[in-house]
C-alpha positions as YAML, in Angstrom:
chain: A
units: angstrom
residues:
- id: 1
  name: PHE
  ca: [-38.90, 23.52, -22.19]
- id: 2
  name: PRO
  ca: [-37.62, 25.65, -19.56]
- id: 3
  name: SER
  ca: [-35.17, 28.46, -21.02]
- id: 4
  name: HIS
  ca: [-31.92, 26.27, -19.54]
- id: 5
  name: ASP
  ca: [-33.01, 23.36, -21.83]
- id: 6
  name: MET
  ca: [-33.10, 25.58, -24.92]
- id: 7
  name: GLY
  ca: [-30.04, 27.36, -26.13]
- id: 8
  name: PRO
  ca: [-27.14, 27.55, -28.81]
- id: 9
  name: LEU
  ca: [-25.56, 24.47, -27.32]
- id: 10
  name: LYS
  ca: [-28.93, 22.28, -26.80]
- id: 11
  name: LEU
  ca: [-32.35, 22.13, -27.90]
- id: 12
  name: THR
  ca: [-34.62, 19.87, -25.98]
- id: 13
  name: TYR
  ca: [-37.92, 18.66, -27.56]
- id: 14
  name: TYR
  ca: [-40.92, 16.35, -26.73]
- id: 15
  name: ILE
  ca: [-41.74, 13.80, -29.25]
- id: 16
  name: ASP
  ca: [-44.26, 11.14, -30.32]
- id: 17
  name: GLY
  ca: [-43.04, 8.17, -31.70]
- id: 18
  name: GLY
  ca: [-39.88, 7.33, -29.60]
- id: 19
  name: GLN
  ca: [-36.77, 6.00, -31.28]
- id: 20
  name: ASP
  ca: [-38.56, 5.98, -34.83]
- id: 21
  name: ILE
  ca: [-38.72, 9.55, -34.74]
- id: 22
  name: VAL
  ca: [-34.91, 10.13, -33.59]
- id: 23
  name: LYS
  ca: [-33.88, 7.77, -36.83]
- id: 24
  name: ASN
  ca: [-35.86, 10.05, -39.21]
- id: 25
  name: ILE
  ca: [-34.40, 13.35, -37.52]
- id: 26
  name: ASN
  ca: [-31.02, 11.75, -38.04]
- id: 27
  name: ARG
  ca: [-31.40, 11.20, -41.66]
- id: 28
  name: THR
  ca: [-32.84, 14.63, -41.97]
- id: 29
  name: LEU
  ca: [-29.91, 16.14, -40.26]
- id: 30
  name: LYS
  ca: [-27.74, 14.35, -42.58]
- id: 31
  name: SER
  ca: [-29.53, 14.98, -45.87]
- id: 32
  name: LYS
  ca: [-29.62, 18.76, -44.97]
- id: 33
  name: LYS
  ca: [-25.79, 18.64, -43.96]
- id: 34
  name: LEU
  ca: [-26.52, 19.93, -40.60]
- id: 35
  name: ASN
  ca: [-23.67, 19.81, -38.27]
- id: 36
  name: ALA
  ca: [-25.83, 18.47, -34.97]
- id: 37
  name: SER
  ca: [-26.54, 15.23, -33.22]
- id: 38
  name: VAL
  ca: [-29.80, 13.86, -31.74]
- id: 39
  name: PHE
  ca: [-29.80, 11.77, -28.29]
- id: 40
  name: TYR
  ca: [-32.95, 10.21, -27.05]
- id: 41
  name: SER
  ca: [-33.23, 10.91, -23.34]
- id: 42
  name: GLY
  ca: [-36.20, 8.90, -22.71]
- id: 43
  name: ASN
  ca: [-39.42, 9.95, -21.05]
- id: 44
  name: ASN
  ca: [-40.46, 10.80, -24.97]
- id: 45
  name: SER
  ca: [-37.73, 13.80, -25.08]
- id: 46
  name: ILE
  ca: [-34.48, 14.33, -27.68]
- id: 47
  name: TYR
  ca: [-31.43, 16.45, -27.34]
- id: 48
  name: LEU
  ca: [-29.96, 18.17, -30.45]
- id: 49
  name: ILE
  ca: [-26.59, 19.26, -29.92]
- id: 50
  name: PRO
  ca: [-23.65, 20.53, -32.03]
- id: 51
  name: LYS
  ca: [-21.44, 17.65, -33.32]
- id: 52
  name: GLY
  ca: [-18.27, 17.36, -31.50]
- id: 53
  name: TYR
  ca: [-20.12, 18.51, -28.13]
- id: 54
  name: SER
  ca: [-21.01, 15.88, -25.35]
- id: 55
  name: LYS
  ca: [-20.85, 15.49, -21.55]
- id: 56
  name: GLY
  ca: [-18.05, 13.36, -22.09]
- id: 57
  name: LYS
  ca: [-16.21, 15.97, -24.21]
- id: 58
  name: SER
  ca: [-17.02, 18.63, -21.28]
- id: 59
  name: LEU
  ca: [-15.98, 16.03, -18.58]
- id: 60
  name: GLU
  ca: [-12.56, 15.51, -20.56]
- id: 61
  name: LEU
  ca: [-12.23, 19.59, -20.24]
- id: 62
  name: LEU
  ca: [-12.97, 19.41, -16.73]
- id: 63
  name: ILE
  ca: [-10.51, 16.83, -15.66]
- id: 64
  name: LYS
  ca: [-7.51, 18.57, -17.65]
- id: 65
  name: LYS
  ca: [-8.54, 21.92, -15.97]
- id: 66
  name: LEU
  ca: [-8.74, 20.44, -12.61]
- id: 67
  name: ASN
  ca: [-5.94, 17.86, -12.77]
- id: 68
  name: ILE
  ca: [-8.49, 15.28, -11.40]
- id: 69
  name: ASN
  ca: [-7.64, 11.56, -12.39]
- id: 70
  name: LYS
  ca: [-10.15, 9.43, -14.02]
- id: 71
  name: ARG
  ca: [-9.83, 6.84, -11.32]
- id: 72
  name: ASP
  ca: [-11.14, 9.08, -8.85]
- id: 73
  name: ILE
  ca: [-14.30, 10.01, -10.78]
- id: 74
  name: CYS
  ca: [-17.91, 8.47, -10.60]
- id: 75
  name: VAL
  ca: [-20.50, 9.28, -13.33]
- id: 76
  name: PHE
  ca: [-24.30, 8.60, -13.24]
- id: 77
  name: GLY
  ca: [-27.10, 9.16, -15.92]
- id: 78
  name: ASP
  ca: [-30.19, 8.01, -17.25]
- id: 79
  name: SER
  ca: [-30.61, 8.78, -20.62]
- id: 80
  name: GLU
  ca: [-28.60, 8.21, -24.33]
- id: 81
  name: ALA
  ca: [-26.84, 11.64, -23.95]
- id: 82
  name: ASP
  ca: [-24.98, 10.30, -21.11]
- id: 83
  name: PHE
  ca: [-23.10, 7.52, -23.09]
- id: 84
  name: SER
  ca: [-20.34, 9.62, -23.81]
- id: 85
  name: LEU
  ca: [-19.80, 9.84, -20.03]
- id: 86
  name: TYR
  ca: [-19.46, 6.08, -19.75]
- id: 87
  name: SER
  ca: [-16.94, 5.59, -22.47]
- id: 88
  name: LYS
  ca: [-14.62, 7.91, -20.58]
- id: 89
  name: ILE
  ca: [-14.71, 6.57, -17.10]
- id: 90
  name: ARG
  ca: [-14.66, 3.33, -15.43]
- id: 91
  name: ASN
  ca: [-16.94, 3.99, -12.62]
- id: 92
  name: SER
  ca: [-20.19, 4.42, -14.28]
- id: 93
  name: VAL
  ca: [-23.69, 4.20, -13.06]
- id: 94
  name: LEU
  ca: [-27.35, 3.91, -14.91]
- id: 95
  name: VAL
  ca: [-29.75, 5.04, -12.38]
- id: 96
  name: GLY
  ca: [-33.01, 3.48, -12.20]
- id: 97
  name: ASN
  ca: [-35.46, 5.63, -13.89]
- id: 98
  name: ALA
  ca: [-33.70, 5.27, -17.28]
- id: 99
  name: ASP
  ca: [-36.17, 3.78, -19.71]
- id: 100
  name: SER
  ca: [-36.03, 0.37, -21.26]
- id: 101
  name: PHE
  ca: [-34.30, 1.60, -24.43]
- id: 102
  name: VAL
  ca: [-31.42, 3.19, -22.64]
- id: 103
  name: LYS
  ca: [-31.10, 0.23, -20.63]
- id: 104
  name: LYS
  ca: [-30.74, -2.43, -23.30]
- id: 105
  name: ASN
  ca: [-28.16, -0.22, -25.44]
- id: 106
  name: VAL
  ca: [-26.17, 0.60, -22.43]
- id: 107
  name: ILE
  ca: [-25.53, -2.82, -21.51]
- id: 108
  name: ASN
  ca: [-24.61, -3.77, -25.15]
- id: 109
  name: LYS
  ca: [-22.10, -0.91, -25.21]
- id: 110
  name: TYR
  ca: [-20.73, -0.81, -21.97]
- id: 111
  name: PRO
  ca: [-20.96, -4.20, -20.19]
- id: 112
  name: ASN
  ca: [-19.09, -3.08, -16.96]
- id: 113
  name: ILE
  ca: [-21.45, -0.43, -16.08]
- id: 114
  name: TYR
  ca: [-23.41, -0.78, -12.90]
- id: 115
  name: ILE
  ca: [-27.31, -0.45, -13.35]
- id: 116
  name: SER
  ca: [-29.06, 0.33, -10.42]
- id: 117
  name: ASN
  ca: [-32.75, -0.58, -9.46]
- id: 118
  name: LYS
  ca: [-33.00, 2.55, -7.53]
- id: 119
  name: LYS
  ca: [-34.36, 5.69, -9.25]
- id: 120
  name: TYR
  ca: [-33.12, 9.34, -8.90]
- id: 121
  name: ILE
  ca: [-30.85, 10.22, -5.96]
- id: 122
  name: GLU
  ca: [-31.29, 6.86, -4.58]
- id: 123
  name: GLY
  ca: [-29.70, 5.61, -7.52]
- id: 124
  name: VAL
  ca: [-26.52, 7.99, -7.36]
- id: 125
  name: LEU
  ca: [-26.18, 6.72, -3.72]
- id: 126
  name: ASP
  ca: [-26.59, 2.95, -4.62]
- id: 127
  name: GLY
  ca: [-24.04, 3.70, -7.36]
- id: 128
  name: LEU
  ca: [-21.44, 5.14, -5.13]
- id: 129
  name: SER
  ca: [-22.14, 2.27, -2.50]
- id: 130
  name: PHE
  ca: [-21.45, -0.39, -5.22]
- id: 131
  name: TRP
  ca: [-18.13, 1.27, -6.67]
- id: 132
  name: GLU
  ca: [-16.79, 1.82, -3.11]
- id: 133
  name: LYS
  ca: [-17.23, -1.94, -2.45]
- id: 134
  name: GLU
  ca: [-15.41, -2.45, -5.76]
- id: 135
  name: ALA
  ca: [-12.42, -0.24, -4.76]
- id: 136
  name: HIS
  ca: [-12.54, -2.15, -1.42]
- id: 137
  name: LYS
  ca: [-11.92, -5.59, -3.37]
- id: 138
  name: ILE
  ca: [-9.30, -4.52, -5.43]
- id: 139
  name: PHE
  ca: [-7.82, -2.79, -2.25]
- id: 140
  name: ASN
  ca: [-8.01, -6.28, -0.49]
- id: 141
  name: LYS
  ca: [-6.99, -8.28, -3.53]
- id: 142
  name: ASN
  ca: [-3.55, -6.02, -4.03]
- id: 143
  name: LEU
  ca: [-3.05, -6.43, -0.49]
- id: 144
  name: ASN
  ca: [-3.41, -10.28, -0.07]
- id: 145
  name: ARG
  ca: [-0.94, -10.85, -3.46]
- id: 146
  name: TYR
  ca: [1.44, -8.61, -1.61]
- id: 147
  name: ARG
  ca: [1.20, -10.39, 1.52]
- id: 148
  name: ASN
  ca: [1.52, -13.83, -0.24]
- id: 149
  name: LEU
  ca: [4.68, -12.48, -1.69]
- id: 150
  name: TYR
  ca: [5.88, -11.41, 1.54]
- id: 151
  name: LYS
  ca: [5.36, -14.64, 2.99]
- id: 152
  name: ILE
  ca: [8.07, -16.08, 0.82]
- id: 153
  name: SER
  ca: [10.32, -12.97, 0.86]
- id: 154
  name: ASP
  ca: [9.90, -12.30, -3.00]
- id: 155
  name: PHE
  ca: [10.62, -8.62, -2.77]
- id: 156
  name: ASP
  ca: [11.66, -8.29, -6.78]
- id: 157
  name: GLN
  ca: [8.56, -9.63, -7.80]
- id: 158
  name: ILE
  ca: [6.67, -7.19, -5.22]
- id: 159
  name: LYS
  ca: [8.34, -4.34, -7.04]
- id: 160
  name: LYS
  ca: [7.64, -5.60, -10.40]
- id: 161
  name: GLU
  ca: [3.85, -5.79, -9.70]
- id: 162
  name: ILE
  ca: [3.82, -2.53, -8.26]
- id: 163
  name: THR
  ca: [5.52, -0.49, -10.81]
- id: 164
  name: THR
  ca: [2.97, -1.63, -13.49]
- id: 165
  name: ASP
  ca: [-0.06, 0.03, -14.63]
- id: 166
  name: VAL
  ca: [0.16, 2.79, -11.92]
- id: 167
  name: GLU
  ca: [-2.06, 5.26, -13.68]
- id: 168
  name: SER
  ca: [-5.28, 2.89, -13.33]
- id: 169
  name: LYS
  ca: [-5.13, 2.40, -9.74]
- id: 170
  name: ASP
  ca: [-6.89, 4.62, -7.35]
- id: 171
  name: ILE
  ca: [-5.61, 6.52, -4.55]
- id: 172
  name: LYS
  ca: [-5.68, 3.94, -1.92]
- id: 173
  name: ILE
  ca: [-4.04, 1.59, -3.76]
- id: 174
  name: GLN
  ca: [-1.28, 3.99, -4.84]
- id: 175
  name: ILE
  ca: [-0.85, 4.49, -0.83]
- id: 176
  name: LEU
  ca: [-0.36, 0.83, -0.29]
- id: 177
  name: ASP
  ca: [1.97, 0.52, -3.05]
- id: 178
  name: SER
  ca: [4.07, 3.40, -1.92]
- id: 179
  name: LEU
  ca: [4.02, 1.80, 1.82]
- id: 180
  name: THR
  ca: [4.89, -1.53, 0.60]
- id: 181
  name: LEU
  ca: [7.81, -0.29, -1.74]
- id: 182
  name: GLY
  ca: [9.12, 1.75, 1.31]
- id: 183
  name: ASP
  ca: [8.86, -1.50, 3.50]
- id: 184
  name: VAL
  ca: [10.65, -3.31, 0.73]
- id: 185
  name: SER
  ca: [13.52, -0.90, 0.44]
- id: 186
  name: GLU
  ca: [14.13, -1.00, 4.09]
- id: 187
  name: LYS
  ca: [14.50, -4.58, 4.15]
- id: 188
  name: GLN
  ca: [16.72, -4.58, 1.08]
- id: 189
  name: GLY
  ca: [18.77, -1.97, 2.93]
- id: 190
  name: SER
  ca: [17.69, 1.20, 0.69]
- id: 191
  name: PHE
  ca: [16.40, 3.41, 3.84]
- id: 192
  name: ARG
  ca: [16.42, 6.76, 2.02]
- id: 193
  name: VAL
  ca: [14.93, 5.34, -0.76]
- id: 194
  name: ALA
  ca: [12.33, 3.92, 1.67]
- id: 195
  name: ARG
  ca: [11.51, 7.50, 3.11]
- id: 196
  name: LYS
  ca: [10.64, 8.79, -0.28]
- id: 197
  name: HIS
  ca: [8.02, 6.11, -1.10]
- id: 198
  name: PHE
  ca: [6.83, 6.79, 2.77]
- id: 199
  name: LEU
  ca: [6.67, 10.56, 2.16]
- id: 200
  name: LYS
  ca: [4.77, 9.79, -1.37]
- id: 201
  name: ALA
  ca: [2.02, 7.85, 0.73]
- id: 202
  name: GLU
  ca: [1.94, 10.76, 3.33]
- id: 203
  name: LYS
  ca: [1.23, 13.22, 0.11]
- id: 204
  name: LEU
  ca: [-1.63, 11.12, -1.15]
- id: 205
  name: ILE
  ca: [-3.08, 10.17, 1.91]
- id: 206
  name: ASP
  ca: [-4.22, 14.20, 2.34]
- id: 207
  name: GLU
  ca: [-6.87, 13.15, -0.48]
- id: 208
  name: LEU
  ca: [-8.55, 10.66, 1.88]
- id: 209
  name: TYR
  ca: [-10.09, 10.39, 5.38]
- id: 210
  name: ASP
  ca: [-8.76, 7.70, 6.53]
- id: 211
  name: TYR
  ca: [-7.18, 8.54, 9.56]
- id: 212
  name: ASP
  ca: [-5.85, 5.02, 10.89]
- id: 213
  name: LEU
  ca: [-3.99, 4.47, 7.27]
- id: 214
  name: GLN
  ca: [-2.74, 8.19, 8.14]
- id: 215
  name: SER
  ca: [-1.50, 7.08, 11.55]
- id: 216
  name: LEU
  ca: [0.25, 3.75, 9.80]
- id: 217
  name: ILE
  ca: [1.99, 6.14, 7.41]
- id: 218
  name: LYS
  ca: [3.29, 8.23, 10.45]
- id: 219
  name: ILE
  ca: [4.48, 5.24, 11.98]
- id: 220
  name: GLN
  ca: [6.15, 4.16, 9.32]
- id: 221
  name: ILE
  ca: [8.33, 7.59, 8.54]
- id: 222
  name: ALA
  ca: [8.72, 7.48, 12.18]
- id: 223
  name: ARG
  ca: [10.60, 3.98, 12.15]
- id: 224
  name: ASN
  ca: [12.60, 5.36, 8.98]
- id: 225
  name: TYR
  ca: [13.80, 8.50, 10.91]
- id: 226
  name: VAL
  ca: [15.01, 6.35, 14.03]
- id: 227
  name: SER
  ca: [16.69, 3.82, 11.61]
- id: 228
  name: LEU
  ca: [18.47, 6.47, 9.65]
- id: 229
  name: GLY
  ca: [19.36, 7.90, 13.44]
- id: 230
  name: GLU
  ca: [17.22, 10.89, 13.51]
- id: 231
  name: LEU
  ca: [15.98, 9.83, 16.88]
- id: 232
  name: ASP
  ca: [14.30, 12.99, 18.02]
- id: 233
  name: LYS
  ca: [11.99, 13.38, 15.07]
- id: 234
  name: GLY
  ca: [11.01, 9.67, 15.16]
- id: 235
  name: VAL
  ca: [10.26, 9.98, 18.87]
- id: 236
  name: LYS
  ca: [8.25, 13.03, 18.56]
- id: 237
  name: LEU
  ca: [6.26, 11.89, 15.47]
- id: 238
  name: LEU
  ca: [5.33, 8.48, 17.45]
- id: 239
  name: ASN
  ca: [4.29, 10.33, 20.54]
- id: 240
  name: GLY
  ca: [1.93, 12.24, 18.19]
- id: 241
  name: VAL
  ca: [0.14, 9.48, 16.64]
- id: 242
  name: LYS
  ca: [-3.48, 9.13, 17.23]
- id: 243
  name: ILE
  ca: [-5.46, 5.83, 16.72]
- id: 244
  name: GLN
  ca: [-9.21, 6.95, 15.81]
- id: 245
  name: ASN
  ca: [-10.76, 3.74, 15.68]
- id: 246
  name: GLU
  ca: [-9.51, 1.75, 18.35]
- id: 247
  name: ASP
  ca: [-7.58, -0.43, 16.08]
- id: 248
  name: VAL
  ca: [-5.85, -2.67, 18.61]
- id: 249
  name: ALA
  ca: [-3.03, -4.18, 16.07]
- id: 250
  name: LEU
  ca: [-2.18, -0.70, 14.85]
- id: 251
  name: ARG
  ca: [-2.09, 1.01, 18.40]
- id: 252
  name: LYS
  ca: [0.07, -1.91, 19.55]
- id: 253
  name: TYR
  ca: [2.33, -1.30, 16.18]
- id: 254
  name: ALA
  ca: [2.60, 1.82, 17.33]
- id: 255
  name: MET
  ca: [3.55, 1.52, 20.92]
- id: 256
  name: ASN
  ca: [6.23, -1.33, 19.91]
- id: 257
  name: SER
  ca: [7.70, 1.16, 17.35]
- id: 258
  name: LEU
  ca: [8.07, 3.84, 19.99]
- id: 259
  name: ALA
  ca: [9.99, 1.17, 22.28]
- id: 260
  name: TYR
  ca: [12.25, 0.48, 19.52]
- id: 261
  name: ALA
  ca: [13.04, 4.16, 19.31]
- id: 262
  name: PHE
  ca: [13.60, 4.03, 23.16]
- id: 263
  name: ARG
  ca: [15.84, 0.98, 22.60]
- id: 264
  name: VAL
  ca: [18.22, 2.71, 19.93]
- id: 265
  name: GLN
  ca: [18.11, 5.99, 22.36]
- id: 266
  name: GLY
  ca: [19.46, 3.66, 25.33]
- id: 267
  name: LYS
  ca: [16.31, 4.18, 27.23]
- id: 268
  name: ASN
  ca: [16.18, 0.67, 27.95]
- id: 269
  name: LYS
  ca: [13.61, 1.05, 31.24]
- id: 270
  name: GLU
  ca: [10.97, 2.84, 29.19]
- id: 271
  name: ALA
  ca: [11.24, 0.24, 26.37]
- id: 272
  name: GLU
  ca: [10.96, -2.74, 28.82]
- id: 273
  name: LYS
  ca: [8.03, -1.41, 30.35]
- id: 274
  name: ILE
  ca: [6.30, -0.82, 27.03]
- id: 275
  name: LEU
  ca: [7.34, -4.13, 25.50]
- id: 276
  name: ASN
  ca: [6.24, -6.07, 29.20]
- id: 277
  name: GLU
  ca: [2.71, -4.36, 28.86]
- id: 278
  name: LEU
  ca: [2.36, -5.33, 25.05]
- id: 279
  name: ASN
  ca: [3.94, -9.00, 25.03]
- id: 280
  name: ASP
  ca: [1.27, -11.58, 26.18]
- id: 281
  name: GLY
  ca: [3.31, -14.49, 25.05]
- id: 282
  name: ARG
  ca: [0.72, -15.66, 22.64]
- id: 283
  name: LEU
  ca: [3.07, -15.10, 19.51]
- id: 284
  name: LYS
  ca: [-0.35, -15.30, 17.23]
- id: 285
  name: THR
  ca: [0.03, -12.03, 15.16]
- id: 286
  name: VAL
  ca: [2.74, -10.92, 12.88]
- id: 287
  name: VAL
  ca: [2.49, -7.84, 15.45]
- id: 288
  name: ASP
  ca: [3.08, -10.23, 18.43]
- id: 289
  name: LEU
  ca: [5.98, -11.74, 16.81]
- id: 290
  name: SER
  ca: [7.33, -8.14, 16.27]
- id: 291
  name: ILE
  ca: [6.85, -7.24, 19.96]
- id: 292
  name: ALA
  ca: [8.69, -10.34, 21.00]
- id: 293
  name: HIS
  ca: [11.46, -9.71, 18.54]
- id: 294
  name: ASN
  ca: [12.01, -6.47, 19.99]
- id: 295
  name: LEU
  ca: [12.00, -7.60, 23.61]
- id: 296
  name: ALA
  ca: [14.45, -10.20, 22.70]
- id: 297
  name: GLY
  ca: [16.55, -7.76, 21.44]
- id: 298
  name: LEU
  ca: [16.10, -5.67, 24.56]
- id: 299
  name: TYR
  ca: [17.10, -8.67, 26.56]
- id: 300
  name: ARG
  ca: [20.32, -9.21, 24.29]
- id: 301
  name: GLU
  ca: [21.38, -5.53, 24.76]
- id: 302
  name: LEU
  ca: [20.81, -5.66, 28.31]
- id: 303
  name: GLY
  ca: [23.00, -9.13, 28.60]
- id: 304
  name: LYS
  ca: [20.39, -11.22, 29.39]
- id: 305
  name: TYR
  ca: [21.49, -13.95, 26.91]
- id: 306
  name: GLU
  ca: [19.44, -16.88, 28.18]
- id: 307
  name: GLU
  ca: [16.04, -15.01, 28.17]
- id: 308
  name: SER
  ca: [16.81, -13.54, 24.73]
- id: 309
  name: LEU
  ca: [17.92, -16.92, 23.11]
- id: 310
  name: ASN
  ca: [14.85, -18.79, 24.57]
- id: 311
  name: LEU
  ca: [12.42, -15.90, 23.18]
- id: 312
  name: TYR
  ca: [14.45, -15.69, 19.47]
- id: 313
  name: LYS
  ca: [13.88, -19.58, 19.46]
- id: 314
  name: LYS
  ca: [10.07, -19.30, 20.60]
- id: 315
  name: ILE
  ca: [9.41, -16.92, 17.79]
- id: 316
  name: LEU
  ca: [11.55, -18.99, 15.25]
- id: 317
  name: ASN
  ca: [9.29, -21.89, 15.87]
- id: 318
  name: LYS
  ca: [6.39, -19.37, 15.20]
- id: 319
  name: THR
  ca: [7.53, -18.09, 11.92]
- id: 320
  name: ASP
  ca: [6.73, -19.56, 8.59]
- id: 321
  name: ARG
  ca: [9.52, -20.97, 7.23]
- id: 322
  name: ALA
  ca: [8.46, -19.63, 3.65]
- id: 323
  name: ASN
  ca: [9.24, -16.14, 5.34]
- id: 324
  name: ILE
  ca: [12.86, -16.21, 4.28]
- id: 325
  name: PHE
  ca: [13.56, -12.51, 5.72]
- id: 326
  name: ALA
  ca: [12.53, -13.24, 9.00]
- id: 327
  name: ILE
  ca: [13.98, -16.28, 9.45]
- id: 328
  name: ALA
  ca: [17.47, -15.16, 8.26]
- id: 329
  name: LYS
  ca: [17.09, -12.29, 10.84]
- id: 330
  name: LEU
  ca: [16.34, -14.80, 13.58]
- id: 331
  name: TYR
  ca: [19.23, -16.62, 12.62]
- id: 332
  name: ASN
  ca: [21.55, -13.81, 12.63]
- id: 333
  name: ASN
  ca: [20.50, -12.90, 16.21]
- id: 334
  name: ILE
  ca: [20.93, -16.38, 17.58]
- id: 335
  name: GLY
  ca: [24.15, -16.33, 16.03]
- id: 336
  name: PHE
  ca: [25.04, -13.25, 17.94]
- id: 337
  name: ILE
  ca: [23.88, -14.62, 21.24]
- id: 338
  name: TYR
  ca: [26.09, -17.56, 20.66]
- id: 339
  name: ARG
  ca: [28.95, -15.21, 19.73]
- id: 340
  name: LYS
  ca: [28.44, -13.18, 22.84]
- id: 341
  name: THR
  ca: [28.57, -16.33, 24.92]
- id: 342
  name: ASN
  ca: [31.79, -17.49, 23.50]
- id: 343
  name: LYS
  ca: [30.29, -20.44, 21.61]
- id: 344
  name: TYR
  ca: [31.87, -19.43, 18.20]
- id: 345
  name: SER
  ca: [31.15, -22.82, 16.18]
- id: 346
  name: LEU
  ca: [27.39, -22.41, 16.96]
- id: 347
  name: ALA
  ca: [27.59, -18.75, 15.69]
- id: 348
  name: GLU
  ca: [29.11, -19.43, 12.81]
- id: 349
  name: LYS
  ca: [26.61, -22.12, 11.79]
- id: 350
  name: TYR
  ca: [23.90, -19.58, 12.45]
- id: 351
  name: TYR
  ca: [25.49, -16.93, 10.71]
- id: 352
  name: LEU
  ca: [26.32, -18.83, 7.47]
- id: 353
  name: LYS
  ca: [22.56, -20.01, 7.44]
- id: 354
  name: SER
  ca: [21.50, -16.62, 7.94]
- id: 355
  name: TYR
  ca: [23.88, -15.52, 5.01]
- id: 356
  name: GLN
  ca: [22.88, -17.78, 2.39]
- id: 357
  name: MET
  ca: [18.83, -16.65, 2.79]
- id: 358
  name: GLU
  ca: [20.13, -12.95, 2.89]
- id: 359
  name: LYS
  ca: [21.61, -13.70, -0.62]
- id: 360
  name: GLN
  ca: [18.92, -15.51, -1.96]
- id: 361
  name: ILE
  ca: [16.32, -12.49, -1.20]
- id: 362
  name: GLY
  ca: [19.12, -10.02, -2.02]
- id: 363
  name: SER
  ca: [18.61, -7.90, 1.07]
- id: 364
  name: LYS
  ca: [22.12, -6.33, 1.27]
- id: 365
  name: GLN
  ca: [21.19, -4.65, 4.86]
- id: 366
  name: LEU
  ca: [21.32, -8.03, 6.32]
- id: 367
  name: GLN
  ca: [24.28, -9.45, 4.19]
- id: 368
  name: GLY
  ca: [26.57, -6.38, 5.17]
- id: 369
  name: ARG
  ca: [25.94, -7.26, 9.15]
- id: 370
  name: THR
  ca: [26.09, -10.82, 8.98]
- id: 371
  name: LEU
  ca: [29.63, -10.37, 7.11]
- id: 372
  name: ASN
  ca: [30.60, -7.86, 9.89]
- id: 373
  name: ASN
  ca: [29.35, -10.46, 12.60]
- id: 374
  name: LEU
  ca: [31.62, -13.43, 10.79]
- id: 375
  name: GLY
  ca: [34.46, -11.29, 10.72]
- id: 376
  name: GLY
  ca: [34.18, -10.46, 14.64]
- id: 377
  name: ILE
  ca: [33.98, -14.21, 14.91]
- id: 378
  name: TYR
  ca: [37.25, -14.72, 13.30]
- id: 379
  name: ARG
  ca: [38.90, -12.21, 15.03]
- id: 380
  name: MET
  ca: [37.88, -13.57, 18.51]
- id: 381
  name: ARG
  ca: [39.68, -16.65, 17.33]
- id: 382
  name: LYS
  ca: [42.58, -14.54, 15.77]
- id: 383
  name: ARG
  ca: [42.15, -15.81, 12.51]
- id: 384
  name: TYR
  ca: [42.76, -12.36, 11.34]
- id: 385
  name: LYS
  ca: [43.10, -12.46, 7.65]
- id: 386
  name: GLU
  ca: [39.81, -14.07, 7.34]
- id: 387
  name: ALA
  ca: [38.31, -11.63, 9.67]
- id: 388
  name: LEU
  ca: [39.64, -8.71, 7.53]
- id: 389
  name: SER
  ca: [38.10, -10.37, 4.39]
- id: 390
  name: TYR
  ca: [34.74, -10.59, 6.00]
- id: 391
  name: PHE
  ca: [34.78, -7.11, 7.24]
- id: 392
  name: SER
  ca: [36.04, -5.57, 3.99]
- id: 393
  name: ASP
  ca: [32.95, -7.39, 2.00]
- id: 394
  name: SER
  ca: [30.89, -6.19, 4.93]
- id: 395
  name: ALA
  ca: [31.91, -2.56, 4.67]
- id: 396
  name: HIS
  ca: [31.76, -2.55, 0.70]
- id: 397
  name: ILE
  ca: [28.23, -3.68, 0.82]
- id: 398
  name: ARG
  ca: [27.13, -1.54, 3.72]
- id: 399
  name: SER
  ca: [28.77, 1.57, 1.89]
- id: 400
  name: SER
  ca: [26.84, 0.67, -1.27]
- id: 401
  name: ILE
  ca: [23.50, 1.21, 0.37]
- id: 402
  name: GLY
  ca: [24.56, 3.87, 2.63]
- id: 403
  name: ASP
  ca: [23.57, 1.73, 5.49]
- id: 404
  name: ILE
  ca: [24.27, 4.15, 8.56]
- id: 405
  name: VAL
  ca: [21.17, 2.00, 10.45]
- id: 406
  name: THR
  ca: [21.23, 2.27, 14.34]
- id: 407
  name: GLY
  ca: [18.50, -0.51, 14.90]
- id: 408
  name: LYS
  ca: [19.71, -3.77, 15.82]
...
């Protein structure tokens, strides 16, 4: 054998007799009390190494030294000497040139291993492709689960699911978790907490080359800046967003976010121009509904109450009734239109319906605003005692979550 196969930590020999010889050598080593292990490598060869040494042990030292997470590693092998790797790493591959003895034993010991039918480097590439597809399956499974919980506004359950078993998740799922926690935190009124989650996602994305996901994170951070009154930062970040793969939905989301920022800045003409270009009136997707909602809010601010009310009602008809957060927000906005047009009974009706839903999902941000709006109705009716009670409750809630949000 070459010199690199014959050294103080490994001896390699050709044998004639396969596994029977290995068993005899093991018995001899044991009887002589020699501190060594024997591994069958296939192709009529064996390795002798000191006990306690293995590829798996070496990998553990590398993981610790380089601070790599096991979930981000894929290991490959073709012999019994590689079994110690498979016991450490979930993403394991046995390439096709392994002999039948090794294949049989690896299946018995490591049922989750991927056994490629391709040999050598082609087996490595095939294994990488397999585990990449598995990672996508897991990612999509998590994404669909969160979407289903979003549909019923079960934010507390989302947070419970995300905060379990963090270490076993790969980076992309951790990014998804951070984005989801950030969005949930915003919906519940904790905008500064949300920013921490978004910034964590931004830090994690540096380890991947997913430019559209990177763009999505930037959009979320920018929207958070706008919501917390840091308008110039938000607009600057949104103007710098680049969509690499012509993702139409993501591009629309970015432009809709920029229009929202312009609204908050009082640049209504710029906002209206963008929204009119984006709004096709079909309201088929979540992004379409978000664009229409943004446009309805702009109409409301411009005093176009009839156009705003009609658009809010169209959005309401297209929104899944199980999405309590979205319905509550729409009821609140419809109530606001009725209040501005002096239809106080209708305004109170929609505000109260909105408030009950907001309590149900624990959205303190929306609760604080709805209570403030109810206070406004009673003030207009000159029922100052009830108005003061609503205003006080609103101020208490908004103070508890640091709600200085500028968005509508």
